XYZ file of N, CA and C in Angstrom:
693
model
N 25.820 2.947 -17.588
C 25.895 4.346 -17.155
C 26.299 4.420 -15.690
N 26.748 5.586 -15.261
C 27.105 5.822 -13.860
C 25.830 5.807 -13.018
N 25.795 4.955 -12.009
C 24.585 4.810 -11.198
C 24.550 5.744 -9.989
N 25.524 6.605 -9.829
C 25.609 7.452 -8.630
C 24.393 8.369 -8.457
N 23.773 8.768 -9.569
C 22.612 9.640 -9.481
C 21.312 8.860 -9.265
N 21.378 7.541 -9.363
C 20.200 6.687 -9.217
C 20.171 5.937 -7.887
N 21.329 5.764 -7.290
C 21.450 4.963 -6.072
C 21.997 5.816 -4.943
N 21.285 5.812 -3.830
C 21.750 6.536 -2.651
C 21.593 5.646 -1.419
N 21.707 6.230 -0.245
C 21.656 5.428 0.979
C 20.300 4.757 1.185
N 19.252 5.252 0.522
C 17.915 4.675 0.696
C 17.717 3.384 -0.107
N 18.219 3.348 -1.312
C 17.965 2.170 -2.158
C 19.202 1.309 -2.407
N 20.312 1.667 -1.787
C 21.560 0.934 -2.026
C 21.444 -0.538 -1.652
N 20.871 -0.839 -0.483
C 20.759 -2.240 -0.049
C 19.837 -3.027 -0.971
N 18.743 -2.412 -1.415
C 17.829 -3.072 -2.349
C 18.539 -3.375 -3.660
N 19.262 -2.413 -4.181
C 20.045 -2.587 -5.418
C 21.047 -3.731 -5.274
N 21.742 -3.758 -4.152
C 22.750 -4.806 -3.919
C 22.093 -6.181 -3.806
N 20.986 -6.249 -3.079
C 20.290 -7.523 -2.889
C 19.805 -8.096 -4.217
N 19.201 -7.260 -5.035
C 18.678 -7.745 -6.314
C 19.812 -8.168 -7.230
N 20.892 -7.388 -7.265
C 21.996 -7.679 -8.176
C 22.723 -8.983 -7.867
N 22.563 -9.491 -6.664
C 23.184 -10.768 -6.316
C 22.568 -11.924 -7.079
N 21.296 -11.772 -7.458
C 20.570 -12.892 -8.071
C 19.931 -12.545 -9.413
N 20.075 -11.284 -9.854
C 19.342 -10.850 -11.033
C 20.184 -9.844 -11.807
N 20.264 -10.020 -13.111
C 21.057 -9.124 -13.953
C 20.214 -7.913 -14.364
N 20.750 -6.709 -14.133
C 20.032 -5.483 -14.463
C 20.863 -4.627 -15.402
N 20.233 -4.234 -16.505
C 20.850 -3.305 -17.449
C 20.084 -1.981 -17.358
N 20.807 -0.866 -17.469
C 20.173 0.453 -17.415
C 20.414 1.151 -18.746
N 19.327 1.636 -19.351
C 19.442 2.337 -20.617
C 18.795 3.706 -20.526
N 19.498 4.714 -20.994
C 18.956 6.069 -21.044
C 18.068 6.228 -22.273
N 16.925 6.891 -22.083
C 15.977 7.070 -23.179
C 15.457 8.504 -23.182
N 14.874 8.912 -24.302
C 14.196 10.196 -24.373
C 12.851 10.090 -23.657
N 12.237 11.228 -23.388
C 10.932 11.221 -22.734
C 11.041 11.436 -21.240
N 9.944 11.126 -20.535
C 9.886 11.388 -19.088
C 9.461 10.172 -18.276
N 9.222 9.051 -18.943
C 8.643 7.882 -18.265
C 9.691 6.804 -18.009
N 9.811 6.391 -16.751
C 10.608 5.220 -16.397
C 9.807 3.957 -16.735
N 10.515 2.895 -17.101
C 9.855 1.613 -17.326
C 10.871 0.497 -17.138
N 10.360 -0.727 -17.069
C 11.242 -1.876 -16.899
C 10.722 -3.036 -17.734
N 11.639 -3.784 -18.302
C 11.294 -4.992 -19.057
C 12.088 -6.144 -18.462
N 11.376 -7.179 -18.056
C 12.018 -8.324 -17.408
C 11.712 -9.606 -18.180
N 12.758 -10.410 -18.404
C 12.573 -11.706 -19.056
C 13.747 -12.599 -18.716
N 13.426 -13.839 -18.330
C 14.445 -14.877 -18.099
C 15.527 -14.443 -17.121
N 15.104 -13.846 -16.020
C 16.059 -13.492 -14.977
C 16.914 -12.280 -15.284
N 16.556 -11.533 -16.332
C 17.285 -10.319 -16.679
C 16.285 -9.175 -16.841
N 16.699 -7.981 -16.452
C 15.819 -6.818 -16.568
C 16.569 -5.644 -17.173
N 15.828 -4.847 -17.926
C 16.339 -3.575 -18.421
C 15.463 -2.474 -17.863
N 16.084 -1.516 -17.180
C 15.362 -0.343 -16.686
C 15.659 0.816 -17.633
N 14.602 1.405 -18.145
C 14.730 2.528 -19.066
C 14.584 3.828 -18.280
N 15.642 4.621 -18.293
C 15.731 5.836 -17.482
C 15.710 7.063 -18.395
N 14.754 7.978 -18.208
C 14.730 9.213 -19.008
C 15.991 10.049 -18.786
N 16.558 10.522 -19.863
C 17.806 11.289 -19.776
C 17.669 12.527 -18.910
N 16.489 13.125 -18.921
C 16.285 14.379 -18.199
C 15.600 14.181 -16.848
N 15.537 12.926 -16.378
C 14.905 12.670 -15.082
C 15.648 11.542 -14.364
N 16.908 11.775 -14.123
C 17.743 10.765 -13.468
C 17.711 11.005 -11.966
N 16.939 10.193 -11.252
C 16.806 10.378 -9.796
C 16.409 9.059 -9.128
N 16.684 8.928 -7.824
C 16.536 7.633 -7.144
C 15.097 7.136 -6.964
N 14.129 8.020 -6.755
C 12.782 7.568 -6.401
C 12.134 6.764 -7.529
N 12.121 7.323 -8.733
C 11.510 6.623 -9.867
C 12.298 5.360 -10.218
N 13.617 5.440 -10.064
C 14.448 4.262 -10.310
C 14.105 3.156 -9.315
N 13.897 3.539 -8.066
C 13.552 2.557 -7.030
C 12.205 1.910 -7.307
N 11.272 2.690 -7.825
C 9.975 2.135 -8.206
C 10.167 0.962 -9.171
N 11.008 1.149 -10.179
C 11.242 0.071 -11.148
C 12.015 -1.080 -10.501
N 12.935 -0.759 -9.609
C 13.646 -1.814 -8.878
C 12.672 -2.698 -8.094
N 11.634 -2.096 -7.546
C 10.670 -2.855 -6.752
C 9.831 -3.786 -7.622
N 9.574 -3.386 -8.859
C 8.926 -4.331 -9.787
C 9.826 -5.553 -9.985
N 11.116 -5.298 -10.156
C 12.069 -6.408 -10.319
C 12.142 -7.238 -9.051
N 12.150 -6.555 -7.921
C 12.213 -7.245 -6.625
C 11.085 -8.269 -6.497
N 9.871 -7.895 -6.887
C 8.750 -8.837 -6.816
C 8.990 -10.042 -7.714
N 9.592 -9.810 -8.870
C 9.871 -10.947 -9.758
C 10.909 -11.886 -9.152
N 11.860 -11.341 -8.379
C 12.834 -12.216 -7.711
C 12.179 -13.035 -6.611
N 11.010 -12.599 -6.159
C 10.223 -13.342 -5.172
C 9.236 -14.296 -5.846
N 9.423 -14.477 -7.172
C 8.566 -15.366 -7.971
C 7.119 -14.889 -8.016
N 6.940 -13.575 -7.973
C 5.607 -13.001 -8.096
C 5.442 -12.493 -9.524
N 4.664 -13.231 -10.299
C 4.379 -12.866 -11.686
C 2.870 -12.832 -11.892
N 2.167 -12.227 -10.938
C 0.714 -12.297 -10.944
C 0.109 -11.584 -12.158
N 0.726 -10.492 -12.607
C 0.215 -9.804 -13.793
C 0.290 -10.702 -15.017
N 1.414 -11.375 -15.190
C 1.576 -12.287 -16.318
C 0.647 -13.481 -16.229
N 0.478 -14.000 -15.012
C -0.430 -15.131 -14.804
C -1.858 -14.750 -15.166
N -2.265 -13.574 -14.752
C -3.614 -13.097 -15.053
C -3.784 -12.882 -16.557
N -2.778 -12.296 -17.189
C -2.857 -12.044 -18.627
C -2.997 -13.346 -19.409
N -2.197 -14.339 -19.085
C -2.275 -15.626 -19.780
C -3.631 -16.286 -19.577
N -4.144 -16.213 -18.351
C -5.428 -16.850 -18.047
C -6.574 -16.156 -18.773
N -6.560 -14.826 -18.809
C -7.617 -14.079 -19.489
C -7.532 -14.294 -21.002
N -6.318 -14.220 -21.547
C -6.141 -14.384 -22.989
C -6.562 -15.775 -23.461
N -6.465 -16.743 -22.568
C -6.850 -18.110 -22.917
C -8.333 -18.391 -22.770
N -9.090 -17.373 -22.385
C -10.535 -17.535 -22.190
C -11.274 -16.702 -23.235
N -11.992 -17.344 -24.173
C -12.633 -16.600 -25.257
C -13.675 -15.593 -24.780
N -14.372 -15.893 -23.684
C -15.401 -14.986 -23.176
C -14.804 -13.718 -22.595
N -13.608 -13.847 -22.001
C -12.999 -12.720 -21.310
C -12.019 -11.950 -22.183
N -11.404 -12.624 -23.143
C -10.378 -11.962 -23.957
C -10.973 -10.852 -24.816
N -12.279 -10.894 -25.084
C -12.897 -9.822 -25.873
C -13.340 -8.655 -24.997
N -13.278 -8.830 -23.678
C -13.611 -7.752 -22.739
C -12.355 -7.039 -22.269
N -11.339 -7.816 -21.933
C -10.112 -7.266 -21.360
C -9.148 -6.853 -22.465
N -8.948 -5.555 -22.631
C -7.957 -5.065 -23.588
C -6.552 -5.322 -23.062
N -5.579 -5.264 -23.950
C -4.178 -5.411 -23.526
C -3.807 -4.319 -22.528
N -4.298 -3.108 -22.781
C -3.999 -1.996 -21.864
C -4.573 -2.238 -20.478
N -5.778 -2.810 -20.419
C -6.386 -3.099 -19.117
C -5.586 -4.147 -18.370
N -5.163 -5.195 -19.055
C -4.391 -6.245 -18.398
C -3.061 -5.708 -17.874
N -2.437 -4.842 -18.655
C -1.189 -4.213 -18.199
C -1.452 -3.334 -16.985
N -2.548 -2.609 -17.046
C -2.944 -1.703 -15.960
C -3.199 -2.470 -14.657
N -3.939 -3.579 -14.750
C -4.233 -4.366 -13.550
C -2.941 -4.911 -12.944
N -2.077 -5.450 -13.796
C -0.808 -5.981 -13.301
C -0.003 -4.937 -12.554
N 0.061 -3.722 -13.111
C 0.768 -2.627 -12.456
C 0.121 -2.254 -11.133
N -1.205 -2.115 -11.146
C -1.914 -1.693 -9.939
C -1.697 -2.662 -8.785
N -1.826 -3.952 -9.061
C -1.727 -4.904 -7.955
C -0.289 -5.035 -7.467
N 0.680 -4.881 -8.362
C 2.068 -4.869 -7.894
C 2.337 -3.621 -7.051
N 1.772 -2.506 -7.456
C 1.981 -1.259 -6.700
C 1.488 -1.378 -5.259
N 0.427 -2.137 -5.072
C -0.105 -2.321 -3.717
C 0.949 -2.948 -2.806
N 1.686 -3.915 -3.317
C 2.733 -4.564 -2.520
C 4.005 -3.711 -2.441
N 4.252 -2.916 -3.465
C 5.487 -2.140 -3.536
C 5.488 -0.909 -2.637
N 4.327 -0.296 -2.462
C 4.271 1.013 -1.793
C 4.846 0.966 -0.383
N 4.484 -0.033 0.386
C 4.961 -0.094 1.774
C 6.480 -0.224 1.833
N 7.067 -0.942 0.879
C 8.527 -1.078 0.839
C 9.155 0.268 0.473
N 8.576 0.915 -0.526
C 9.057 2.227 -0.972
C 9.106 3.211 0.191
N 8.041 3.233 0.978
C 7.974 4.143 2.122
C 8.971 3.739 3.211
N 9.121 2.435 3.421
C 10.033 1.964 4.470
C 11.491 2.288 4.151
N 11.794 2.469 2.865
C 13.158 2.830 2.468
C 13.466 4.300 2.736
N 12.407 5.066 3.009
C 12.617 6.477 3.330
C 12.195 7.441 2.242
N 11.572 6.933 1.173
C 11.095 7.811 0.105
C 9.736 8.401 0.471
N 9.467 9.591 -0.046
C 8.178 10.230 0.196
C 7.112 9.626 -0.710
N 5.929 9.475 -0.155
C 4.799 8.873 -0.860
C 4.545 9.548 -2.217
N 4.676 10.889 -2.245
C 4.322 11.635 -3.454
C 5.234 11.345 -4.636
N 6.371 10.670 -4.388
C 7.281 10.335 -5.468
C 7.121 8.897 -5.965
N 6.102 8.210 -5.460
C 5.925 6.803 -5.846
C 5.502 6.663 -7.303
N 4.627 7.551 -7.765
C 4.156 7.527 -9.153
C 4.373 8.887 -9.803
N 4.644 8.877 -11.091
C 4.813 10.150 -11.808
C 3.495 10.903 -11.906
N 2.370 10.172 -11.892
C 1.052 10.820 -11.939
C 0.364 10.747 -10.574
N 1.157 10.823 -9.523
C 0.677 10.654 -8.155
C -0.577 11.479 -7.859
N -0.585 12.746 -8.224
C -1.675 13.652 -7.850
C -2.859 13.607 -8.813
N -2.737 12.863 -9.896
C -3.813 12.790 -10.883
C -5.017 12.059 -10.303
N -6.199 12.595 -10.555
C -7.438 11.934 -10.145
C -7.570 10.618 -10.903
N -7.612 9.512 -10.190
C -7.644 8.199 -10.826
C -9.056 7.737 -11.204
N -10.080 8.481 -10.759
C -11.452 8.089 -11.070
C -12.317 9.347 -11.066
N -12.448 9.955 -12.241
C -13.139 11.239 -12.343
C -14.654 11.062 -12.412
N -15.355 12.160 -12.163
C -16.822 12.160 -12.270
C -17.254 11.833 -13.693
N -16.494 12.311 -14.690
C -16.819 12.031 -16.086
C -16.689 10.551 -16.402
N -15.664 9.905 -15.844
C -15.486 8.471 -16.071
C -16.617 7.678 -15.422
N -17.022 8.100 -14.240
C -18.133 7.433 -13.566
C -19.416 7.588 -14.377
N -19.673 8.761 -14.906
C -20.872 8.986 -15.719
C -20.859 8.111 -16.964
N -19.682 7.969 -17.578
C -19.566 7.126 -18.773
C -19.919 5.678 -18.450
N -19.481 5.201 -17.291
C -19.805 3.831 -16.880
C -21.297 3.704 -16.602
N -21.863 4.668 -15.889
C -23.295 4.653 -15.582
C -24.134 4.621 -16.850
N -23.765 5.436 -17.819
C -24.592 5.621 -19.006
C -24.459 4.523 -20.044
N -23.351 3.795 -20.018
C -23.094 2.863 -21.119
C -22.774 1.433 -20.686
N -22.845 1.147 -19.381
C -22.510 -0.215 -18.938
C -23.474 -1.225 -19.549
N -24.746 -0.941 -19.454
C -25.762 -1.851 -19.984
C -26.917 -1.030 -20.538
N -27.272 -1.313 -21.783
C -28.377 -0.615 -22.430
C -29.222 -1.604 -23.221
N -30.530 -1.602 -22.944
C -31.474 -2.464 -23.661
C -31.059 -3.936 -23.613
N -30.529 -4.353 -22.480
C -30.131 -5.752 -22.313
C -28.776 -6.097 -22.892
N -28.098 -5.100 -23.460
C -26.772 -5.325 -24.026
C -25.710 -4.727 -23.108
N -24.588 -5.423 -22.996
C -23.468 -4.941 -22.193
C -22.336 -4.522 -23.137
N -21.753 -3.383 -22.856
C -20.682 -2.860 -23.710
C -19.322 -3.286 -23.156
N -18.561 -4.016 -23.967
C -17.265 -4.532 -23.503
C -16.319 -3.397 -23.117
N -16.360 -2.279 -23.864
C -15.459 -1.168 -23.559
C -15.790 -0.537 -22.205
N -17.073 -0.559 -21.826
C -17.465 0.018 -20.546
C -17.187 -0.942 -19.397
N -17.308 -2.238 -19.653
C -16.898 -3.230 -18.647
C -15.403 -3.079 -18.390
N -14.638 -2.897 -19.462
C -13.193 -2.659 -19.369
C -12.924 -1.431 -18.493
N -13.671 -0.349 -18.733
C -13.488 0.875 -17.953
C -13.868 0.664 -16.490
N -14.960 -0.041 -16.241
C -15.412 -0.375 -14.882
C -14.284 -1.060 -14.116
N -13.721 -2.102 -14.723
C -12.677 -2.886 -14.058
C -11.418 -2.047 -13.856
N -11.056 -1.278 -14.880
C -9.859 -0.447 -14.784
C -9.958 0.610 -13.697
N -11.118 1.238 -13.589
C -11.306 2.277 -12.571
C -11.363 1.669 -11.170
N -11.911 0.474 -11.050
C -11.911 -0.213 -9.743
C -10.469 -0.369 -9.249
N -9.612 -0.928 -10.086
C -8.228 -1.169 -9.654
C -7.452 0.132 -9.494
N -7.723 1.126 -10.322
C -7.040 2.413 -10.197
C -7.364 3.068 -8.863
N -8.644 3.056 -8.491
C -9.059 3.677 -7.228
C -8.520 2.919 -6.029
N -8.576 1.611 -6.101
C -8.156 0.781 -4.965
C -6.647 0.828 -4.728
N -5.884 1.100 -5.776
C -4.418 1.070 -5.637
C -3.802 2.461 -5.591
N -4.619 3.509 -5.632
C -4.080 4.881 -5.650
C -3.253 5.148 -4.390
N -2.002 5.561 -4.548
C -1.145 5.789 -3.365
C -1.382 7.136 -2.683
N -2.107 8.021 -3.361
C -2.345 9.366 -2.823
C -3.455 9.293 -1.780
N -3.068 9.282 -0.499
C -4.064 9.103 0.559
C -4.865 10.368 0.853
N -4.627 11.423 0.068
C -5.496 12.598 0.175
C -6.726 12.456 -0.721
N -6.702 11.457 -1.598
C -7.829 11.206 -2.485
C -8.777 10.204 -1.821
N -10.075 10.449 -1.953
C -11.087 9.560 -1.386
C -12.039 9.141 -2.503
N -11.990 7.859 -2.842
C -12.813 7.339 -3.928
C -14.006 6.533 -3.404
N -14.338 6.716 -2.136
C -15.408 5.926 -1.525
C -16.713 6.038 -2.297
N -17.106 7.236 -2.645
C -18.382 7.431 -3.343
C -18.369 6.817 -4.734
N -17.248 6.983 -5.444
C -17.150 6.388 -6.787
C -17.249 4.868 -6.715
N -16.590 4.281 -5.722
C -16.621 2.823 -5.587
C -18.015 2.333 -5.196
N -18.710 3.093 -4.357
C -20.094 2.736 -4.021
C -20.981 2.775 -5.255
N -20.744 3.789 -6.099
C -21.510 3.895 -7.339
C -21.207 2.717 -8.265
N -19.939 2.338 -8.351
C -19.580 1.168 -9.162
C -20.337 -0.063 -8.684
N -20.365 -0.254 -7.374
C -21.035 -1.424 -6.819
C -22.526 -1.398 -7.133
N -23.104 -0.209 -7.118
C -24.538 -0.108 -7.418
C -24.825 -0.367 -8.890
N -23.847 -0.093 -9.761
C -24.020 -0.344 -11.195
C -24.050 -1.840 -11.472
N -23.135 -2.582 -10.868
C -23.162 -4.040 -11.001
C -22.496 -4.665 -9.786
N -23.315 -5.040 -8.825
C -22.828 -5.566 -7.557
C -22.048 -6.864 -7.734
N -22.524 -7.733 -8.618
C -21.875 -9.034 -8.780
C -20.450 -8.884 -9.294
N -20.273 -8.076 -10.325
C -18.928 -7.857 -10.875
C -18.033 -7.201 -9.835
N -18.562 -6.218 -9.130
C -17.787 -5.522 -8.103
C -17.286 -6.494 -7.039
N -18.151 -7.386 -6.576
C -17.772 -8.314 -5.508
C -16.748 -9.341 -5.985
N -16.816 -9.707 -7.272
C -15.813 -10.623 -7.826
C -14.431 -9.974 -7.765
N -14.355 -8.716 -8.183
C -13.082 -7.989 -8.150
C -12.612 -7.785 -6.715
N -13.547 -7.479 -5.827
C -13.205 -7.229 -4.424
C -12.658 -8.482 -3.748
N -13.255 -9.622 -4.053
C -12.790 -10.889 -3.467
C -11.344 -11.163 -3.877
N -11.053 -10.930 -5.148
C -9.694 -11.131 -5.648
C -8.716 -10.188 -4.959
N -9.087 -8.907 -4.862
C -8.162 -7.935 -4.290
C -7.931 -8.166 -2.797
N -8.949 -8.604 -2.095
C -8.778 -8.932 -0.674
C -7.789 -10.081 -0.526
N -7.920 -11.094 -1.391
C -6.989 -12.236 -1.355
C -5.557 -11.773 -1.641
N -5.404 -10.864 -2.607
C -4.078 -10.344 -2.941
C -3.508 -9.508 -1.798
N -4.333 -8.682 -1.193
C -3.864 -7.864 -0.076
C -3.400 -8.718 1.098
N -4.039 -9.862 1.283
C -3.692 -10.756 2.395
C -2.550 -11.710 2.047
N -2.161 -11.730 0.792
C -1.124 -12.653 0.317
C 0.262 -12.171 0.747
N 1.022 -13.062 1.345
C 2.394 -12.769 1.770
C 3.346 -13.530 0.855
N 3.997 -12.824 -0.060
C 4.848 -13.513 -1.043
C 6.069 -14.163 -0.404
N 6.406 -13.795 0.826
C 7.535 -14.435 1.502
C 7.160 -15.781 2.119
N 5.862 -15.961 2.408
C 5.457 -17.165 3.133
C 4.350 -17.975 2.468
N 3.442 -17.316 1.748
C 2.248 -18.009 1.261
C 2.481 -18.817 -0.008
N 3.500 -18.445 -0.773
C 3.847 -19.259 -1.939
C 2.992 -19.007 -3.159
N 1.815 -19.644 -3.237
C 1.074 -19.712 -4.485
C -0.109 -18.756 -4.512
N -0.103 -17.851 -5.489
C -1.221 -16.931 -5.688
C -2.119 -17.391 -6.842
N -1.739 -18.496 -7.499
C -2.473 -18.920 -8.687
C -3.905 -19.344 -8.370
N -4.144 -19.767 -7.133
C -5.494 -20.231 -6.786
C -6.493 -19.085 -6.868
N -6.119 -17.898 -6.385
C -7.111 -16.822 -6.452
C -7.131 -16.130 -7.817
N -6.082 -16.298 -8.628
C -6.164 -15.883 -10.026
C -7.151 -16.780 -10.757
N -7.049 -18.093 -10.493
C -7.981 -19.053 -11.102
C -9.410 -18.736 -10.700
N -9.629 -18.454 -9.422
C -10.976 -18.121 -8.943
C -11.506 -16.881 -9.642
N -10.659 -15.868 -9.782
C -11.093 -14.636 -10.436
C -11.540 -14.908 -11.870
N -10.709 -15.603 -12.622
C -11.020 -15.879 -14.025
C -12.282 -16.726 -14.140
N -12.400 -17.728 -13.286
C -13.574 -18.602 -13.311
C -14.853 -17.830 -12.983
N -14.780 -16.967 -11.968
C -15.963 -16.199 -11.566
C -16.322 -15.140 -12.599
N -15.327 -14.527 -13.223
C -15.609 -13.581 -14.297
C -16.241 -14.282 -15.495
N -15.739 -15.470 -15.800
C -16.308 -16.251 -16.905
C -17.774 -16.572 -16.625
N -18.067 -16.999 -15.408
C -19.457 -17.296 -15.034
C -20.328 -16.049 -15.103
N -19.735 -14.896 -14.765
C -20.490 -13.637 -14.797
C -20.952 -13.303 -16.208
N -20.172 -13.680 -17.218
C -20.536 -13.352 -18.597
C -21.653 -14.224 -19.138
N -21.914 -15.376 -18.509
C -22.908 -16.327 -19.031
C -24.299 -15.674 -19.057
N -24.947 -15.779 -20.194
C -26.292 -15.233 -20.332
C -26.323 -13.749 -20.667
N -25.163 -13.107 -20.777
C -25.123 -11.682 -21.101
C -24.738 -11.483 -22.566
N -25.433 -10.576 -23.220
C -25.081 -10.191 -24.587
C -24.077 -9.043 -24.508
N -22.805 -9.367 -24.788
C -21.736 -8.390 -24.653
C -21.238 -8.012 -26.042
N -21.293 -6.708 -26.324
C -20.894 -6.254 -27.655
C -19.667 -5.340 -27.582
């Protein structure tokens, strides 16, 4: 398709840089959601027919950009969790996809802003509350009952932690929700926090290997499950 409506002076250099080393196909689709599929050095960006514009396209380009930097942390985490019997029954496929997106977004946002795009165009659900009072109540009420831990609520706990921590809308303040999460289960909260601090400090241009703190996360989560009856 003609890329003139997707590429402008803000993302042109990024588009050119990626295309030198990575093959990109663009496909028009129905609906309103942009997405990208990457495999073996090739990517397909799916562009909604009725929403052809540079900001959302650039968001998907930045996912590809991280892959050209050999950053596949979402995939690494998914493989490690899926290979662990204790954790694979807690982490749904949707949660693993969600975590991968959230942590990539943390690295992508600063680049997006530096290109000249407005923060509010970074996500299609930018203004949506990422951690509602109802979700917090659900975690409080069902995380652990009568010595039993609910896998679906652990999943929600972890998902809301990453959603709040990676929210690009700086008008939202999730401080109280995160404090409540920590009070519900301090050990689990600190395991997630340690991982995210390591990721925030990770420089993909210089530090090289992120697998060590993925390994630490999986190992510490596995240890956290020991002795718990999780249903």
